[in-house]
Coordinates of C-alpha atoms in Angstrom, one line a residue:
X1 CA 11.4 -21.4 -15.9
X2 CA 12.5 -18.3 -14.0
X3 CA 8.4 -17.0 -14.3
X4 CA 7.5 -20.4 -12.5
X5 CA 10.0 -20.1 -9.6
X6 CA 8.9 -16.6 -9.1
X7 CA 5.4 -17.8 -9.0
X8 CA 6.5 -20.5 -6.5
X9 CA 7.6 -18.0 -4.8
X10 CA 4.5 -16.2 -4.3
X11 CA 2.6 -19.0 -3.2
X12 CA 5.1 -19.4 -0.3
X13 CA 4.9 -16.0 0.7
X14 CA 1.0 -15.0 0.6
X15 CA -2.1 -16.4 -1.9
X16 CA -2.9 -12.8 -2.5
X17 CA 0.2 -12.0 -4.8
X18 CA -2.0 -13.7 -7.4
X19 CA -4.8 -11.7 -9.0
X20 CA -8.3 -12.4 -8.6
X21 CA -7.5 -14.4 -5.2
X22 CA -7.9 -11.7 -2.9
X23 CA -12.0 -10.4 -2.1
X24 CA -13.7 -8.1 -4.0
X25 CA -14.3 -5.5 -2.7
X26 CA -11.5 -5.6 -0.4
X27 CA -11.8 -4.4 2.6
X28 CA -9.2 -5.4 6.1
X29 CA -9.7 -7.9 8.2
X30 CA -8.7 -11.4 9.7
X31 CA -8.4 -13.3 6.5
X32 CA -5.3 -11.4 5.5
X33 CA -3.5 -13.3 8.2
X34 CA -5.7 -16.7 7.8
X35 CA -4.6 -17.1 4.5
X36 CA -1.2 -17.6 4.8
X37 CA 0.6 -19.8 7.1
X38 CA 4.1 -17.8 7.1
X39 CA 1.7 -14.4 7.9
X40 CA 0.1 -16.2 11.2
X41 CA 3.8 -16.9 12.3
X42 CA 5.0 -13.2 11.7
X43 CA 1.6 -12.2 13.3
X44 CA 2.6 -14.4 16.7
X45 CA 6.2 -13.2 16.4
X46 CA 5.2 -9.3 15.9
X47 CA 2.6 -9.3 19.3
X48 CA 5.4 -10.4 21.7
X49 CA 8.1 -8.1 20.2
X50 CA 5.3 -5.4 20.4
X51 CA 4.8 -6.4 24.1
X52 CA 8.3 -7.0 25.3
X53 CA 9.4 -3.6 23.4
X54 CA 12.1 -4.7 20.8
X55 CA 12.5 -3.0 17.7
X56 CA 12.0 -5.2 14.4
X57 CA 13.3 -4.6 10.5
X58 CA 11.0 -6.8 7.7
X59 CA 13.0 -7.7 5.1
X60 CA 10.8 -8.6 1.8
X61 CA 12.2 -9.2 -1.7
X62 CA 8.8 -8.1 -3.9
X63 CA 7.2 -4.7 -3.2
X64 CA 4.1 -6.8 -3.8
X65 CA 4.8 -8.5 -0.6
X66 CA 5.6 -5.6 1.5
X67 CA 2.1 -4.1 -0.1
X68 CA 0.2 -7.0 1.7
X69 CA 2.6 -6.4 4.8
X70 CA 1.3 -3.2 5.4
X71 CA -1.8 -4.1 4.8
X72 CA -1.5 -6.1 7.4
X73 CA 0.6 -3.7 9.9
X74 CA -2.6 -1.1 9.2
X75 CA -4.9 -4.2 10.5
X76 CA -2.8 -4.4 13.9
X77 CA -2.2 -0.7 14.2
X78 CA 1.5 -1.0 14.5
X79 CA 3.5 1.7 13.8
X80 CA 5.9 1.6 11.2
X81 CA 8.0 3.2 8.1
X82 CA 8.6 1.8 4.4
X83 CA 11.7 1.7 2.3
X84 CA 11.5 0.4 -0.9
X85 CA 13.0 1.5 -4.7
X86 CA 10.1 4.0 -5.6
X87 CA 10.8 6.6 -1.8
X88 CA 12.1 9.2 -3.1
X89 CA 15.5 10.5 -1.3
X90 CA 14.0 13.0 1.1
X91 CA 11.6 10.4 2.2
X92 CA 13.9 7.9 2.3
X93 CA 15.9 10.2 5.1
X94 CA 12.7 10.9 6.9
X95 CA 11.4 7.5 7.3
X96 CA 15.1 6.4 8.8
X97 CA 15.5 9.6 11.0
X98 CA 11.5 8.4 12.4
X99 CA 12.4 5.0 13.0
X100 CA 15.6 5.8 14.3
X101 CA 14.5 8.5 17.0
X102 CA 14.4 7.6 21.1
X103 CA 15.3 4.8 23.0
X104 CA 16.5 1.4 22.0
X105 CA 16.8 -0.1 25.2
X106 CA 14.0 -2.3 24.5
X107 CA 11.8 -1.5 27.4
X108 CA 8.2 -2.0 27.2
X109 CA 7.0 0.8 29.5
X110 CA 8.3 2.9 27.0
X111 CA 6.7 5.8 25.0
X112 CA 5.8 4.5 21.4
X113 CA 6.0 8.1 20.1
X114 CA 9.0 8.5 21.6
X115 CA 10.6 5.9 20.8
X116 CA 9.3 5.5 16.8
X117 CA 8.2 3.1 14.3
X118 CA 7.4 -0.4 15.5
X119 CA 8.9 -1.8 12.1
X120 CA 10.8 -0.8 8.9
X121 CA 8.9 -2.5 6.4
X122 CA 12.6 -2.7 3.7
X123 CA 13.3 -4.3 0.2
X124 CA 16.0 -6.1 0.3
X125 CA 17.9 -4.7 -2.5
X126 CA 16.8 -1.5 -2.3
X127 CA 17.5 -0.7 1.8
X128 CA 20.0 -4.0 2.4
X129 CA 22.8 -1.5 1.7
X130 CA 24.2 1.9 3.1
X131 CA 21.5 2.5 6.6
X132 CA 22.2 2.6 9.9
X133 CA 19.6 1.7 11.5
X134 CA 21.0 0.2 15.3
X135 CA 17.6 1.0 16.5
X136 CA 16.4 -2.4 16.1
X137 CA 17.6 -5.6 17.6
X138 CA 15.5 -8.1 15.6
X139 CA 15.9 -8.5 11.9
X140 CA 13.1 -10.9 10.1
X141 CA 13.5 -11.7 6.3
X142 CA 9.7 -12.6 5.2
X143 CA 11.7 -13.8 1.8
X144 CA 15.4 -14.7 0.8
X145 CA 17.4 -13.7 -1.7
X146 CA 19.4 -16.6 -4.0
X147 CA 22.7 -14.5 -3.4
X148 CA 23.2 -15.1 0.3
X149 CA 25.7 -12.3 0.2
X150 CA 22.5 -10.3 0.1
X151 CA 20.6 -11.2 3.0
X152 CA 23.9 -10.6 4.9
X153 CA 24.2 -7.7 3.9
X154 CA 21.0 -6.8 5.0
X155 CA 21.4 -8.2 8.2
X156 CA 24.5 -5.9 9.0
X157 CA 21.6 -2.9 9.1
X158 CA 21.2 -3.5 12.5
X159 CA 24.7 -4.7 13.3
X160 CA 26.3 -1.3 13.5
X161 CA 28.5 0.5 15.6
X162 CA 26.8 1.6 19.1
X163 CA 24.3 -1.7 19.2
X164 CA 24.2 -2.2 22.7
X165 CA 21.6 -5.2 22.0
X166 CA 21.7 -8.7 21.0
X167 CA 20.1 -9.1 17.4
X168 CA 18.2 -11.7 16.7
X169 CA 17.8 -12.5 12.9
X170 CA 14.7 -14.7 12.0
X171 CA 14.6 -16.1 8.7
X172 CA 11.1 -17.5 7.4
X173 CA 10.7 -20.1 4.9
X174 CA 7.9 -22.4 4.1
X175 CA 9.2 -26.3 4.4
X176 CA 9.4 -28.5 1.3
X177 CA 9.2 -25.6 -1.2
X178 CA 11.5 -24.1 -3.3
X179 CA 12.7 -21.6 -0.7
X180 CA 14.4 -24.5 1.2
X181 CA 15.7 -24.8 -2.3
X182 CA 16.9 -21.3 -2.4
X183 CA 18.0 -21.7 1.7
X184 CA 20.4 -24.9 0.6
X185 CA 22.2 -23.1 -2.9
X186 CA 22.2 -20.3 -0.2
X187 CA 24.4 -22.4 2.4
X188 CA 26.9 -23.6 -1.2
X189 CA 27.5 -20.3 -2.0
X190 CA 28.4 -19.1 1.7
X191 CA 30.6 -22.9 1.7
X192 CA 32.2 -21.8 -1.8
X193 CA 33.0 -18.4 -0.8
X194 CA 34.6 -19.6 2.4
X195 CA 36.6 -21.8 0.5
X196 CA 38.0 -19.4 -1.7
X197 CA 38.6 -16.8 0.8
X198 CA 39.7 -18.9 4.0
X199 CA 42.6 -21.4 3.3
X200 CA 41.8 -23.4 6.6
X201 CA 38.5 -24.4 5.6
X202 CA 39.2 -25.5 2.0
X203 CA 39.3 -29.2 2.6
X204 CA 36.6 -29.6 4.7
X205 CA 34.3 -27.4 2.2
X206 CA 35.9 -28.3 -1.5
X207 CA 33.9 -31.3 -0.4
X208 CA 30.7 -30.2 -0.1
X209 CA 30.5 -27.7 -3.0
X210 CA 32.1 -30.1 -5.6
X211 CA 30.4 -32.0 -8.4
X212 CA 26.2 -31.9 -8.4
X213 CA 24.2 -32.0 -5.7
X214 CA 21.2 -32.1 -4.3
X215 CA 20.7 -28.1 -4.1
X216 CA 21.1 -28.8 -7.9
X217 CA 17.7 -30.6 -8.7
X218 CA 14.6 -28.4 -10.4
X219 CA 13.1 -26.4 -7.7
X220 CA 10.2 -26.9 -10.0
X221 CA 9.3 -29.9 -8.8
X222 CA 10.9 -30.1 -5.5
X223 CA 8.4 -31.2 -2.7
X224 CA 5.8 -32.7 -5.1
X225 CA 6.1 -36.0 -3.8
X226 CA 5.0 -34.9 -0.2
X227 CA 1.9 -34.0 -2.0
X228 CA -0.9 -36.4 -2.2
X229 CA -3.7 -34.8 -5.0
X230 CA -6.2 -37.6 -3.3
X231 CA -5.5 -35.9 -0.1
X232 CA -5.7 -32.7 -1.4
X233 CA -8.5 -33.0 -2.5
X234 CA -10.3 -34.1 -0.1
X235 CA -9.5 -30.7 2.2
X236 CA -9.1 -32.5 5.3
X237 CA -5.9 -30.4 6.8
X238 CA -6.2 -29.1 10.3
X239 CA -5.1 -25.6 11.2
X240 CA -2.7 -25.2 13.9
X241 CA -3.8 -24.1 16.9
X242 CA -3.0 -20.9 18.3
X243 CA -1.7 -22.0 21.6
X244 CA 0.8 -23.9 19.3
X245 CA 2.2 -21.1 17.5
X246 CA 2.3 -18.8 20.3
X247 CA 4.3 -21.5 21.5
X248 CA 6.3 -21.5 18.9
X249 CA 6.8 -18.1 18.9
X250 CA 7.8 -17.7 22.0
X251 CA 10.7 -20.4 22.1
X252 CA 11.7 -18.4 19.1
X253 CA 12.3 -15.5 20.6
X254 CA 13.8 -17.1 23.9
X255 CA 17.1 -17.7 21.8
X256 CA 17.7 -14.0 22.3
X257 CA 18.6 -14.5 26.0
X258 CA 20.7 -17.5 25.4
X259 CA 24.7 -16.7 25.3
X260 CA 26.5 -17.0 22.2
X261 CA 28.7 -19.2 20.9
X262 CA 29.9 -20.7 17.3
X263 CA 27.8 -24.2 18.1
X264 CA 24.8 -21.8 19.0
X265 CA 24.2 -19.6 15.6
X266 CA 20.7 -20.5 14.4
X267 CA 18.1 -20.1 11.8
X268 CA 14.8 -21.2 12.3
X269 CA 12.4 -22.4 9.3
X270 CA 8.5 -22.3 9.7
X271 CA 7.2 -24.8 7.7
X272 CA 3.7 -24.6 6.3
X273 CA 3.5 -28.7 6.5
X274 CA 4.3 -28.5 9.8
X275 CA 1.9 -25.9 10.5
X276 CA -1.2 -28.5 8.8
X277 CA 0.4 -31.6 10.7
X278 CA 0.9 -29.1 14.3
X279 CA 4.3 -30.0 14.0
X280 CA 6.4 -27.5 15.3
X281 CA 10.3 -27.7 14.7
X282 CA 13.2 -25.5 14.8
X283 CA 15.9 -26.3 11.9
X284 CA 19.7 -25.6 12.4
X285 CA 21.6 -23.5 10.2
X286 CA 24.1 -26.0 9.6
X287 CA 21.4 -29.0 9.1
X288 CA 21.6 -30.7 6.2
X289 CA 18.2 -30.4 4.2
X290 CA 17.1 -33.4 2.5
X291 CA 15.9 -32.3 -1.0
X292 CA 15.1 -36.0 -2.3
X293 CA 17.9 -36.6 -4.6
X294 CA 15.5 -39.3 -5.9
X295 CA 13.1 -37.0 -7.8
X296 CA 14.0 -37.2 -11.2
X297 CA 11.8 -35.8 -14.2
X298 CA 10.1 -38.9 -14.5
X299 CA 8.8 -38.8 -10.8
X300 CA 7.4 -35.7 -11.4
X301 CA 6.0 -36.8 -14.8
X302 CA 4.2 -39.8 -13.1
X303 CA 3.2 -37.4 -10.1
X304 CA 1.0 -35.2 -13.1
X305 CA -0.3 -38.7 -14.1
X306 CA -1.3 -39.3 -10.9
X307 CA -3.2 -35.6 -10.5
X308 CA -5.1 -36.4 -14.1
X309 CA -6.5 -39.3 -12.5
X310 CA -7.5 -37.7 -9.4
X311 CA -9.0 -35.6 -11.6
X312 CA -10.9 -37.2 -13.8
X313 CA -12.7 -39.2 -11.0
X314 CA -14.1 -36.2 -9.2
X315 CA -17.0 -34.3 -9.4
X316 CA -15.5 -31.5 -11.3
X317 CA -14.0 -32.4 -14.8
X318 CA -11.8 -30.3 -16.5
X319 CA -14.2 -29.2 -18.7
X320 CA -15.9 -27.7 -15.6
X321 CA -12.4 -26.4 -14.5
X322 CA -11.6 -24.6 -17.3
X323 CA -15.6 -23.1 -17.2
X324 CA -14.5 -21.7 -13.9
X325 CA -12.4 -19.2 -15.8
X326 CA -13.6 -15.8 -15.4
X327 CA -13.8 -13.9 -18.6
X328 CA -13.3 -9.8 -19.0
X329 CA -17.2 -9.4 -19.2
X330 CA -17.9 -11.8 -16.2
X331 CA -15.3 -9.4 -14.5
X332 CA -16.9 -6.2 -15.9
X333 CA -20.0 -7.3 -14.3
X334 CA -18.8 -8.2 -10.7
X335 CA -17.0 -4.7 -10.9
X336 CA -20.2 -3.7 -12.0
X337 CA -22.4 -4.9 -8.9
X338 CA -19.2 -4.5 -6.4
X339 CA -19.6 -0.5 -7.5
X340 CA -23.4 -0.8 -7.1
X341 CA -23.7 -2.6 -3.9
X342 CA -20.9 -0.2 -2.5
X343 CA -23.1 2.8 -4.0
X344 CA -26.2 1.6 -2.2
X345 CA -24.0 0.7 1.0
X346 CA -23.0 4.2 1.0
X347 CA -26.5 5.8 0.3
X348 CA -27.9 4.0 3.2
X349 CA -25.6 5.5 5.8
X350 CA -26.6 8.8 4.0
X351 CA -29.8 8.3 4.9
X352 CA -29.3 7.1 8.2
X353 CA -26.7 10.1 9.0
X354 CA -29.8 12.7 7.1
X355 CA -26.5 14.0 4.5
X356 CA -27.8 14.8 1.1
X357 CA -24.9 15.4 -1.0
X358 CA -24.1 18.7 -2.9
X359 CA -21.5 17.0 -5.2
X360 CA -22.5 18.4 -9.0
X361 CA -22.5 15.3 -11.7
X362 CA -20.0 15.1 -14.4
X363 CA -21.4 17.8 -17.4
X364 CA -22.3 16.7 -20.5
X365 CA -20.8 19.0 -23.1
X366 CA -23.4 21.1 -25.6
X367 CA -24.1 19.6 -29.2
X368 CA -21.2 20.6 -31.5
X369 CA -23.2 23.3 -33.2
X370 CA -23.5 25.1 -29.9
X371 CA -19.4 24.0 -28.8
X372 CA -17.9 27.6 -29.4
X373 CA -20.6 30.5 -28.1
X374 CA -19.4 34.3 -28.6
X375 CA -21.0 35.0 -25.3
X376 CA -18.3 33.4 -23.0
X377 CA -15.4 35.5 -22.1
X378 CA -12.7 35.9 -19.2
X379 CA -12.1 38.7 -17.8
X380 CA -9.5 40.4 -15.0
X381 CA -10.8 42.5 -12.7
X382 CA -9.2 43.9 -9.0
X383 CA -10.8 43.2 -6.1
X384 CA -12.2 40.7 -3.7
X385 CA -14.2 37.4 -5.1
X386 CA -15.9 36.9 -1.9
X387 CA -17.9 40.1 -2.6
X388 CA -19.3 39.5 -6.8
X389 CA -21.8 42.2 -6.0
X390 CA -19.7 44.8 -6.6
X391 CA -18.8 44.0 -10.0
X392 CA -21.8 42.0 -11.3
X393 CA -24.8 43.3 -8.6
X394 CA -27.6 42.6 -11.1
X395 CA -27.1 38.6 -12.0
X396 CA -26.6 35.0 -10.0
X397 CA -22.7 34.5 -8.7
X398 CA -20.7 31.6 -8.1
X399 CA -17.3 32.1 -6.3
X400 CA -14.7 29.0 -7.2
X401 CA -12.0 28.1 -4.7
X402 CA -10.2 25.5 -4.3
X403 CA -9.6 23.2 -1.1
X404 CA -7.9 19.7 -0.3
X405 CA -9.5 16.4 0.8
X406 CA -8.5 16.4 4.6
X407 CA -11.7 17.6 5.2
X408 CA -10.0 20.2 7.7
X409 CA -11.5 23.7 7.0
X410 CA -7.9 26.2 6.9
X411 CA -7.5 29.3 8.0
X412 CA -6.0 32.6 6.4
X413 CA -6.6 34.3 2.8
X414 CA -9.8 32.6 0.9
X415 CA -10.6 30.0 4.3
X416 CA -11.5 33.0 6.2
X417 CA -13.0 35.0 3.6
X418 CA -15.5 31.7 2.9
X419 CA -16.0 31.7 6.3
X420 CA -17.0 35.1 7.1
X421 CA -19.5 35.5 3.9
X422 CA -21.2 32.0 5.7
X423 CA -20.8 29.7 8.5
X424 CA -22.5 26.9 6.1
X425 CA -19.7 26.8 3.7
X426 CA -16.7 25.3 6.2
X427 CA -19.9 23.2 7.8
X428 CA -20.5 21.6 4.3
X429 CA -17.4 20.9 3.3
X430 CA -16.6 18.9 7.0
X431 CA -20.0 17.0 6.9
X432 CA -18.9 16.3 3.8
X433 CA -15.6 14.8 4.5
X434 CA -17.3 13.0 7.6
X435 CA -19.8 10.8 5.3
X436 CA -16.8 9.7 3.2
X437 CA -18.1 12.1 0.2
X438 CA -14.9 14.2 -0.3
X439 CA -12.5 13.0 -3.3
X440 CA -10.6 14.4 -5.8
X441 CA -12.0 16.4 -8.8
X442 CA -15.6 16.6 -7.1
X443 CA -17.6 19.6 -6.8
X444 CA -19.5 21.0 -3.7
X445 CA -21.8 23.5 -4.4
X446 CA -22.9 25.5 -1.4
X447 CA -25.7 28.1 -1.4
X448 CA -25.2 31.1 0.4
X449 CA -28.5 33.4 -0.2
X450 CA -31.7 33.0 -2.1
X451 CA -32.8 35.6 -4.2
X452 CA -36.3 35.4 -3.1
X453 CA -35.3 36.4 0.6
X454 CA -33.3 39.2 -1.1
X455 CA -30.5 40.6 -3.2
X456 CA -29.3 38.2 -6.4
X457 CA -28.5 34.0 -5.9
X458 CA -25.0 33.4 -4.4
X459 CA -23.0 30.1 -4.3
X460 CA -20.3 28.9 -3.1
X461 CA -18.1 26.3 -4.7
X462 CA -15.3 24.3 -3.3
X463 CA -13.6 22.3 -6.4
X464 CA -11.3 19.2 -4.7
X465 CA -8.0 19.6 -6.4
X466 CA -5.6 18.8 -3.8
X467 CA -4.6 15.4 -2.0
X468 CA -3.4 15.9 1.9
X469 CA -0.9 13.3 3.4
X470 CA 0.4 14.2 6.9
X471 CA 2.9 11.7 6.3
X472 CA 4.8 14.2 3.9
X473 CA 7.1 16.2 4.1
X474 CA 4.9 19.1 2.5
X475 CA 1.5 17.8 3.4
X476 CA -0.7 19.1 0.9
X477 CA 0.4 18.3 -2.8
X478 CA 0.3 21.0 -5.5
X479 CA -2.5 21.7 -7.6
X480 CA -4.1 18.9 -9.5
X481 CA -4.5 20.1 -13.6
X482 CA -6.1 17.2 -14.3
X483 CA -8.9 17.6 -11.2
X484 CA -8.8 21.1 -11.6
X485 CA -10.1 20.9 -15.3
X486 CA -13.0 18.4 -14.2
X487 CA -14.0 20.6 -11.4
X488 CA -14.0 23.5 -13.8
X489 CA -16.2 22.4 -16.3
X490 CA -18.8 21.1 -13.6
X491 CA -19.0 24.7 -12.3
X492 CA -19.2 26.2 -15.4
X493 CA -21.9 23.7 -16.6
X494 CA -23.6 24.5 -13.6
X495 CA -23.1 28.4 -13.9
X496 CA -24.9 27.8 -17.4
X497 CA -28.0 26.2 -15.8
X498 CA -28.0 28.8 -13.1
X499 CA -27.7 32.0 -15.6
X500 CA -24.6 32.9 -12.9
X501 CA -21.3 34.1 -13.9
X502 CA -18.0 32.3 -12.4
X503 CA -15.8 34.7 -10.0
X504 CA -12.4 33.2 -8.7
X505 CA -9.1 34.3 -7.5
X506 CA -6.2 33.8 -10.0
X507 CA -5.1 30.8 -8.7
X508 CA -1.5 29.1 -8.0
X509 CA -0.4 32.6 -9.0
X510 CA 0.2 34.7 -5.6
X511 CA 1.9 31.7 -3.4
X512 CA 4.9 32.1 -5.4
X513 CA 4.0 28.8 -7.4
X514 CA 4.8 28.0 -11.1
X515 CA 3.2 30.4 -12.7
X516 CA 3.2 28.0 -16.0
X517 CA 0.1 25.9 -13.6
X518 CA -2.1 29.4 -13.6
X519 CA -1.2 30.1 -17.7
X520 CA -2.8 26.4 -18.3
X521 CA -5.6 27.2 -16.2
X522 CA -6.0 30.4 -18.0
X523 CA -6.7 28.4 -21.4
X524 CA -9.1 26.1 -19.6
X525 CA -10.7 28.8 -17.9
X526 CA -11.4 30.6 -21.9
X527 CA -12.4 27.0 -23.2
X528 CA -15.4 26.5 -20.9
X529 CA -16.3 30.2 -21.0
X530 CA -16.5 29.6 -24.7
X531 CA -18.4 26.4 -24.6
X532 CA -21.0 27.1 -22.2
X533 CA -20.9 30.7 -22.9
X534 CA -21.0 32.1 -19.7
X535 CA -18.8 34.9 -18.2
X536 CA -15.6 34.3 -15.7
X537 CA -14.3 36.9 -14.1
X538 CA -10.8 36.2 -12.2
X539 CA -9.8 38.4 -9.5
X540 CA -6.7 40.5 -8.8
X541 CA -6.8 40.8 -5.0
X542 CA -5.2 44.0 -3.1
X543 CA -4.5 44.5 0.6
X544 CA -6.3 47.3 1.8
X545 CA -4.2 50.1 2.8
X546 CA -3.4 50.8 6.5
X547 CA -3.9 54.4 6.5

């Protein structure tokens, strides 16, 4: 029972909760919002907050939900921070001190950058507790809790000590569904708590919380009646026009100038019916919510009768139906051609851009009677790997370094070095990031001399082991083991095809790292000298003297 209501639950928030609904491959745009009614509400709400300056906290219950929320805040390039159980505690702080910086006057001349985030994107029960966050003045729950007590809670983030503003709390629920299930055992609870806590009110409420009520029917199959399947089927429901919801929306929002008073404390309910019928409506807190006491289990039992016949007398049987079921190799092969067209999407802007790619291929390992060779070895040597002509003068050298995937050439240490022994090395690696072709654990192999024009073959290879975020707190992460390994065994596959030895500072090991990162990439660094018998050598760097 409980997975049903939670799938209920998901098709009152957004239809791509479900797998398989969303399109593949995804990419942003308009649909996110067409698809669900509750989204094209928020969307109307968000623009005029956005243009009259006000500061807004989403309240979600699924990190699912907040997923397609930023999604969708990425589409409208609004500025915004995320709370949910999985930010760690230093983020956590970060994202609160950023939303929480400048003015909260609410002006709209105001400085964005300033002033912060646009939105706190929250789950409920993991930010509805302990912040201060009096920066906002609008509070919108995208999904309600069951426990009232809760939502409350969560409400009292922006009811702090030093609001100056009004805060207008907007709750969102899609009519004639079980959330206006969850809204009415929402309102008993608050009615029971009352009762137990406030003596005055006891009579009046004992009367409305006692014996079973309607808030008490299956949510299961609440609603169903006010769905025909003969009408459903036939697809004729209008979408609302957008004059109507900015209409909507704005009404909404005029409540915020309106004075207070104990009569005047409302919630208002978007209703996805009333969205198909352009019936717009506003629904007091204290209104009584019909929930069709009459619908019974054999209502809803003659309501599935009713569907089979629908059914059965369209085009589609169920036979047909259950043919529409996508089986795992159906789903292999649309990954399949998604992967494929995207490849040849991606080779035509190549073309068209003139990039050729220097990205080495995944190796393929030696037979097994060839997997250990006795002419691989690592060795330590001091010096400077930018210069491999001074300790192998008379054979092909590749120099290994490692970079991140901003595609933002650095400066300092091995950067500079790279970029003195050849302007074509930081050149590569941004064209690179500029045709989309930089991602962890590939290879870029950049060629620095030809031995025809004179001296011995050097190379250049810039391994992606790094991710970059500028949205940390340390920007780039730490060394990938994982990535580094693949990009290690592409070099020294390539090394082996090239008759080159491998030269590479001993890395992780002078920035005051773990040194238990370089002792693992010591063993790797012996296992592919050994399989593809070729010769490392790992430099020992020293500051020249300034006398």
């Amino acid at each position: 029972m409980l997975f049903q209501v939670v799938q209920l639950r998901k098709a009152c928030s957004h239809p791509y909760l479900f797998p398989g609904i969303e399109p593949e491959p995804y990419e942003e745009g308009e649909h996110l919002v067409q698809a669900s009614g509750k989204l094209m509400i928020l969307d109307q709400l968000l623009q005029k907050l956005h243009e009259s300056g006000h500061r807004v906290l989403l309240f979600a219950q699924m990190t699912q939900t907040l997923d397609i929320l930023q999604d969708y805040l990425e589409l409208r390039r609004y500025s915004y921070e995320r709370l949910d159980g999985s930010i760690r505690a230093e983020e956590r702080f970060a994202a609160i001190r950023n939303f929480s910086r400048g003015s909260t006057s609410g002006n709209a001349g105001s400085d964005s950058k300033e002033q912060g985030a646009f939105v706190f994107l929250i789950s409920t029960r993991a930010g509805g507790v302990g912040l201060n966050l009096m920066a906002a003045d609008t509070v919108v729950f995208y999904e309600q809790d069951w426990n009232p007590q809760v939502d409350r809670q969560a409400l009292q983030r922006a009811h702090r000590i030093g609001q100056m503003n009004h805060v207008l709390s907007i709750n969102l629920v899609t009519g004639r569904t079980v959330e206006e299930v969850i809204m009415q055992r929402a309102k008993k609870k608050l009615q029971l708590s009352h009762s137990v806590i406030d003596d005055e009110v006891s009579e009046n409420v004992g009367k409305d919380v006692s014996g079973p009520g309607p808030g008490d029917l299956k949510s299961m199959i609440y609603g169903l009646r006010l769905f025909d399947p003969e009408e459903g089927s036939k697809e004729t429901l209008s979408e609302p026009k957008l004059s109507e919801l900015n209409e909507m929306a704005a009404e909404v929002l005029a409540k915020r100038n309106k004075e207070k008073s104990a009569e005047d404390m409302e919630k208002f309910v978007t209703s996805s019916i009333s969205l198909s019928d352009k019936n717009f409506g506003m629904v007091r807190s204290d209104a009584t919510i019909d929930l069709d006491p009459g619908l019974d289990e054999a209502s809803y039992r003659s309501w599935v009768e009713k569907f089979k016949e629908v059914a059965e007398t369209t085009d589609k049987t169920p036979t047909e139906l259950e043919s529409r079921k996508v089986t795992p190799e159906e789903k292999l092969q649309r990954l399949d051609a998604a992967r494929k067209k995207a490849e040849e999407k991606k080779l035509a802007k190549w073309q068209t851009l003139g990039y050729q790619s220097l990205s080495v291929p995944d190796p393929i390992l030696p037979d097994g009677s060839d997997l250990m060779s006795d002419s691989g070895a690592v060795n330590f040597v001091l010096g400077d790997c930018t210069s491999p002509s001074d300790v192998c003068p008379s054979e092909p050298n590749i120099i290994f370094s490692c970079v991140d995937d901003s595609g933002n050439w650095g400066h300092g240490g091995m950067f500079d070095a790279l970029a003195r022994l050849s302007s074509k090395v930081p050149e590569a690696y941004e064209r690179a990031s500029e045709c989309g072709d930089l991602h962890l654990g590939d290879l870029h192999i950049i060629q620095v001399n030809d031995a025809e024009v004179g001296g011995m073959a050097l190379w250049v290879a810039l391994a992606v082991v790094q991710s970059y975020n500028p949205r940390r707190k340390v920007p780039r992460s730490n060394i990938s083991t994982s990535h580094l390994e693949l990009c290690l065994s592409k070099a020294s596959s390539a090394a082996a095809q090239k008759s080159a030895s491998i030269h590479m500072p001993r890395i992780g090991y002078q920035d005051g790292s773990d040194r238990s990162i370089w002792y693992s990439t010591e063993r790797l660094l012996r296992k592919y000298a050994s399989i593809f018998g070729i010769k490392i050598y790992v430099y020992y760097y020293r500051k020249p003297s300034r006398s």
